[in-house]
Coordinates of C-alpha atoms in Angstrom, one line a residue:
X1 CA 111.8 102.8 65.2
X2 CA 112.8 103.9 68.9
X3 CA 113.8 101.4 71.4
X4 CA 111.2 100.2 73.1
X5 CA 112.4 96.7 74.4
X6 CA 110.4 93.6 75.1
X7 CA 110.3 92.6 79.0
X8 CA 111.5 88.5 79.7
X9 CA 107.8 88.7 81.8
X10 CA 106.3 89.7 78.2
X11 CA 108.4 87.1 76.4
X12 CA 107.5 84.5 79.3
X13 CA 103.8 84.8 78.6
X14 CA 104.0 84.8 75.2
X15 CA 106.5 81.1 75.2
X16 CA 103.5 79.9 77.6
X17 CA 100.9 80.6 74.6
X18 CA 102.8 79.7 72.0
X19 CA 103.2 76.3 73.7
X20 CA 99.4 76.1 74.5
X21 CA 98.4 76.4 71.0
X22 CA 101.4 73.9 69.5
X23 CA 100.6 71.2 72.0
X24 CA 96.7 71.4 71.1
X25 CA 94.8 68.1 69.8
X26 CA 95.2 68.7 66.0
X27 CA 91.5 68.6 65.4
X28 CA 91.2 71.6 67.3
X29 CA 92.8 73.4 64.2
X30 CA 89.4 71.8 61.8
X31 CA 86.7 72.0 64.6
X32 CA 87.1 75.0 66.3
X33 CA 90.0 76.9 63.8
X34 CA 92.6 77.1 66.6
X35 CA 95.8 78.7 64.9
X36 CA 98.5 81.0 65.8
X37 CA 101.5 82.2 64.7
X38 CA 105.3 83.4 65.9
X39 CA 106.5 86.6 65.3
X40 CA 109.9 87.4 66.9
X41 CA 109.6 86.8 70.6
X42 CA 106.2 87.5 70.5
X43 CA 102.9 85.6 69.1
X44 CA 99.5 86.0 67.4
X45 CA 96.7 83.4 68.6
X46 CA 93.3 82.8 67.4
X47 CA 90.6 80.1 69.3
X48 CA 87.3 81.8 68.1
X49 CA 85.4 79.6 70.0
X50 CA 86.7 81.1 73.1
X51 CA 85.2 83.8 74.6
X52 CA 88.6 84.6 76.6
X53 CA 90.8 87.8 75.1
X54 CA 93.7 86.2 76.3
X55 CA 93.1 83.4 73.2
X56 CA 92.4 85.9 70.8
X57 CA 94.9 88.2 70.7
X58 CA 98.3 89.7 69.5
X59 CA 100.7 89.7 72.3
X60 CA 104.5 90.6 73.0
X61 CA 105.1 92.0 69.6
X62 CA 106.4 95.9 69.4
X63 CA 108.1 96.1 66.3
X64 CA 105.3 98.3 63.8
X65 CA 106.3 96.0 60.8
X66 CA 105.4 93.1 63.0
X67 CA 102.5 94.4 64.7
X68 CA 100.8 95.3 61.0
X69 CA 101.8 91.6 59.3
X70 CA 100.5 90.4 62.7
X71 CA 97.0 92.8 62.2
X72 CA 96.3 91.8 59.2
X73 CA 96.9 87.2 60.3
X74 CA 94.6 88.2 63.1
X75 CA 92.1 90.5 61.0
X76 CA 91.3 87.6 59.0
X77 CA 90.1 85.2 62.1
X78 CA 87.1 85.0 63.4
X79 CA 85.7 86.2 66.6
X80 CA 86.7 89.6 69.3
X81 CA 89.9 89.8 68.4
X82 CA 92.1 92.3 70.4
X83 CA 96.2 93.8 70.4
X84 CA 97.3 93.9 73.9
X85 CA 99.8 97.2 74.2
X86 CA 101.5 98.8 76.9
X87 CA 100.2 102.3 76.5
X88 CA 102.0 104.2 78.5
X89 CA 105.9 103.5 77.3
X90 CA 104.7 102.6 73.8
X91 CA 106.8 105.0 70.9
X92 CA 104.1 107.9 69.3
X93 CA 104.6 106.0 65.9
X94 CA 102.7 102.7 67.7
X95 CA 99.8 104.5 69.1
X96 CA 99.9 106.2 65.8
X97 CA 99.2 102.9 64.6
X98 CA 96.5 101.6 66.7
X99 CA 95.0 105.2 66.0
X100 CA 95.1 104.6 62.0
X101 CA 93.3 101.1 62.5
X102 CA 90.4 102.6 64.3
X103 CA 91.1 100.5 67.5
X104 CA 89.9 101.1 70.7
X105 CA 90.7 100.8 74.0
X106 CA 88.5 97.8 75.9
X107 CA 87.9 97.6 79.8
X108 CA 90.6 99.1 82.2
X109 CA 93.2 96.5 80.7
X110 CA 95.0 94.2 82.3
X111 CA 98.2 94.6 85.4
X112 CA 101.5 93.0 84.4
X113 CA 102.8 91.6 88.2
X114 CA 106.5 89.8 88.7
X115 CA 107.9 88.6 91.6
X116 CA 111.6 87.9 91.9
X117 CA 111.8 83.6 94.1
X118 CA 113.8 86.1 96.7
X119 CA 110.8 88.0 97.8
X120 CA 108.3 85.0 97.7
X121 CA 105.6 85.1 100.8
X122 CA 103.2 81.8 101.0
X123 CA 100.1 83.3 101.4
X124 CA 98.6 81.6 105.1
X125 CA 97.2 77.7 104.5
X126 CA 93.5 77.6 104.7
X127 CA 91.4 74.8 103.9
X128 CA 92.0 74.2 100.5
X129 CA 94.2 71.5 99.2
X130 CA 96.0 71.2 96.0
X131 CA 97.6 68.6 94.0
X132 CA 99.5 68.6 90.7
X133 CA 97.8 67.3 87.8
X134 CA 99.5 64.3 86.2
X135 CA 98.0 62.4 82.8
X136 CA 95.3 60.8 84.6
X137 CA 94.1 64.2 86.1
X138 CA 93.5 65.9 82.5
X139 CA 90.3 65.8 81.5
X140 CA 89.3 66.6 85.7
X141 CA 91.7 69.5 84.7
X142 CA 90.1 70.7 81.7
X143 CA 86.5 70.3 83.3
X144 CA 87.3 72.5 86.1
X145 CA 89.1 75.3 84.4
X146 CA 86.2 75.3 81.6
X147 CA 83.7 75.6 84.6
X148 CA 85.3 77.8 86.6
X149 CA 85.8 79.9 83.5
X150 CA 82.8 79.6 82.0
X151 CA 83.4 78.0 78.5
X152 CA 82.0 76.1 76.5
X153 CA 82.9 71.8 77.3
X154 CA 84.1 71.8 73.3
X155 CA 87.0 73.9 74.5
X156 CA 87.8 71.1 77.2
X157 CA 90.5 69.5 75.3
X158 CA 92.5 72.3 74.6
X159 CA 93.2 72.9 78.4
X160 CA 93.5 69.0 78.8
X161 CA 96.7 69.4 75.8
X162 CA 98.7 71.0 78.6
X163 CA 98.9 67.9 81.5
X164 CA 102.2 66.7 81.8
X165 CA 103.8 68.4 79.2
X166 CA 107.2 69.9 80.0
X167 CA 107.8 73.0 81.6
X168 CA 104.0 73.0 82.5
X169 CA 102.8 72.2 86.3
X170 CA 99.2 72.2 86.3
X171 CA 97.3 72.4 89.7
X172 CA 94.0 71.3 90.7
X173 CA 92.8 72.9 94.0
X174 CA 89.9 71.3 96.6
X175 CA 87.4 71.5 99.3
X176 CA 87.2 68.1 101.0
X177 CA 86.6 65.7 98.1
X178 CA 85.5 68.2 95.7
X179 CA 87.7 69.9 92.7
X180 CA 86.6 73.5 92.8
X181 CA 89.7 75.9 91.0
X182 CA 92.7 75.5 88.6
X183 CA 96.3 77.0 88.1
X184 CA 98.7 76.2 85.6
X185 CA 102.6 77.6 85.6
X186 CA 104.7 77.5 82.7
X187 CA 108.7 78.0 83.2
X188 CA 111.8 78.4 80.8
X189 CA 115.2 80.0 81.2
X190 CA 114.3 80.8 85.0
X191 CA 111.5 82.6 84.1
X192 CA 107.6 81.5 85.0
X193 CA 104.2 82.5 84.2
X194 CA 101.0 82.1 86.2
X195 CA 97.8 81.7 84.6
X196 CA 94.8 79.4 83.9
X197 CA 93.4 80.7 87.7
X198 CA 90.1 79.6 87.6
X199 CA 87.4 78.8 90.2
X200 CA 84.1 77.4 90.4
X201 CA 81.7 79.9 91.0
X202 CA 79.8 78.6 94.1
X203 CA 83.2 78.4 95.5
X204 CA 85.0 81.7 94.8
X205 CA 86.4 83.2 97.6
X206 CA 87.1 79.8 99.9
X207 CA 90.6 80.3 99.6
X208 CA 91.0 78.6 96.6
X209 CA 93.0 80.5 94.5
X210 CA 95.6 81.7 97.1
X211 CA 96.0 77.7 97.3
X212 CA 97.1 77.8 93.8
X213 CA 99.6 80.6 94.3
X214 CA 101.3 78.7 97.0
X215 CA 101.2 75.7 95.5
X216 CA 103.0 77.4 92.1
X217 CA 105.3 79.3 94.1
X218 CA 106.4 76.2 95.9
X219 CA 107.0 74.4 93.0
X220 CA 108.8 77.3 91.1
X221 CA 111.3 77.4 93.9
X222 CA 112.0 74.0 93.7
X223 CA 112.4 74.0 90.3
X224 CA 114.8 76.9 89.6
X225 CA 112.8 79.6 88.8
X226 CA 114.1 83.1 89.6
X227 CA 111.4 85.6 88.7
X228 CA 107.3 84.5 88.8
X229 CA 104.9 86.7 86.3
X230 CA 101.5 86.9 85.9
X231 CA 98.5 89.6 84.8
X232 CA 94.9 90.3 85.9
X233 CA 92.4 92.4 85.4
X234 CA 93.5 96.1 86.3
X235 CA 91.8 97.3 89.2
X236 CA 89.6 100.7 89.2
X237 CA 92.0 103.5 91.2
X238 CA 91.4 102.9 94.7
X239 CA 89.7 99.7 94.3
X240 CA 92.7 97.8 94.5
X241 CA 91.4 95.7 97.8
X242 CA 88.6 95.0 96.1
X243 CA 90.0 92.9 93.6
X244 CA 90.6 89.4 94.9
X245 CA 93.1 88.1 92.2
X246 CA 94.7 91.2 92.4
X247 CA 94.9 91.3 96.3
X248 CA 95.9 88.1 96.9
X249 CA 99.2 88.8 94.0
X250 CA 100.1 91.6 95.9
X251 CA 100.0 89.6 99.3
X252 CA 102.2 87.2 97.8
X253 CA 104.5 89.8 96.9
X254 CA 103.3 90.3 93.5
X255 CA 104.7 93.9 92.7
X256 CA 103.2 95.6 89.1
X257 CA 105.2 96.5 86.8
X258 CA 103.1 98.2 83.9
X259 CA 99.3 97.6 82.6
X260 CA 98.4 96.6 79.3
X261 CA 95.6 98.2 77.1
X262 CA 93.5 96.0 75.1
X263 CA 92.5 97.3 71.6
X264 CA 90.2 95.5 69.6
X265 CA 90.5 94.8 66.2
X266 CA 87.4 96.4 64.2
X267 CA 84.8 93.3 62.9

């Protein structure tokens, strides 16, 4: 097998999911077959229920041995289930691989972004407040992220699991009285991973998600962390503006680093 190393922002992302899915209500596992498994530094995950790729997935796993014990955990779920890959430094032998297990390539895949704390730029305040979520904020938590997401209110507890737990700040952002958007940031060994951006529909592009960058950039900084991460949807070529997670990153100094494929796994 060539070298083809594992970046921390890879490893980050996959310690975030990994915790997700351990700290989930147990009857999760019986109601909506939530499972997942560890493999290296990296991690297979499986929430059929779900209809976000990110919770259905092999991720941060590039050893082929791995990757195949992995395909066949994940081939036996339920659900679009998907191998996320970075194409474009990946050896011959793993595209040889995906190529052998009929997989296809899905969507424009997603941009890997990092940010080291020293180049950090608050994006400018706008109307939208935000305020960390503590034990009494989790189901508000939960309800907004499932809304802003579009999922199902049965997948509410899972994203409740992660309130207060450590290494986990969880933001809720609004508009006057009103919780509109969500932002959760996982950090370990300096390291930190955005995700869980999510914003009400009838209140997308109000400012709230920029909130949530500042407000997890803030609390980063205080807290140690030396590099931020975080992924999106990959913009079309020369569509970039157009892309308001993907703007708003790079205003913050967000720089990309690679873009993952997503292959799905044949049903």
């Amino acid at each position: 097998m060539s070298d083809w190393s594992l970046p921390k922002e890879e490893i980050i992302e996959a310690k975030a999911f990994i915790d997700m899915f351990e700290v989930a209500p147990a009857f999760l596992v019986e109601t909506a077959e939530l499972a997942w498994m560890r493999i290296g530094e990296g991690c297979a995950v499986s929430l059929p229920s779900a209809p976000a790729m990110g919770l259905n997935r092999i991720l941060a796993v590039r050893d082929r041995d791995d990757l195949e014990r992995a395909y066949q955990w994940l081939s036996g779920r339920k659900g679009k289930r998907y191998v996320q890959i970075d194409e474009a430094s990946a050896p011959t032998e793993i595209l040889q691989w995906l190529k052998e297990r009929g997989m296809e390539k899905q969507g424009n895949g997603w941009a890997k972004l990092t940010l080291p704390a020293s180049s950090a730029t608050l994006l400018p305040a706008g109307t939208v407040t935000t305020r960390l979520a503590g034990p009494g904020d989790a189901a508000l938590f939960a309800e907004t992220m499932c809304r802003g997401f579009g999922f199902d209110r049965g997948l509410e507890p899972f994203w409740a699991g992660i309130i207060g737990k450590p290494r986990w700040n969880c933001f809720i952002a609004w508009l006057d009285d009103t919780p509109v958007a969500t932002g959760a940031m996982y950090m370990d060994d300096g390291y930190a991973w955005l995700g869980g951006g999510a914003t009400i529909a009838e209140y997308r592009n109000r400012g709230a998600q920029a909130a949530l960058i500042n407000a997890r950039l803030e609390a980063g900084l205080s807290q140690g962390v030396s590099v931020f991460s975080v992924e999106t949807e990959q913009p079309e070529q020369g569509r970039e503006r157009g892309s308001t997670s993907y703007s708003n990153l790079r205003k913050a100094g967000f720089r990309q680093v690679y873009t993952r494929q997503n292959f799905r796994l044949k049903d």
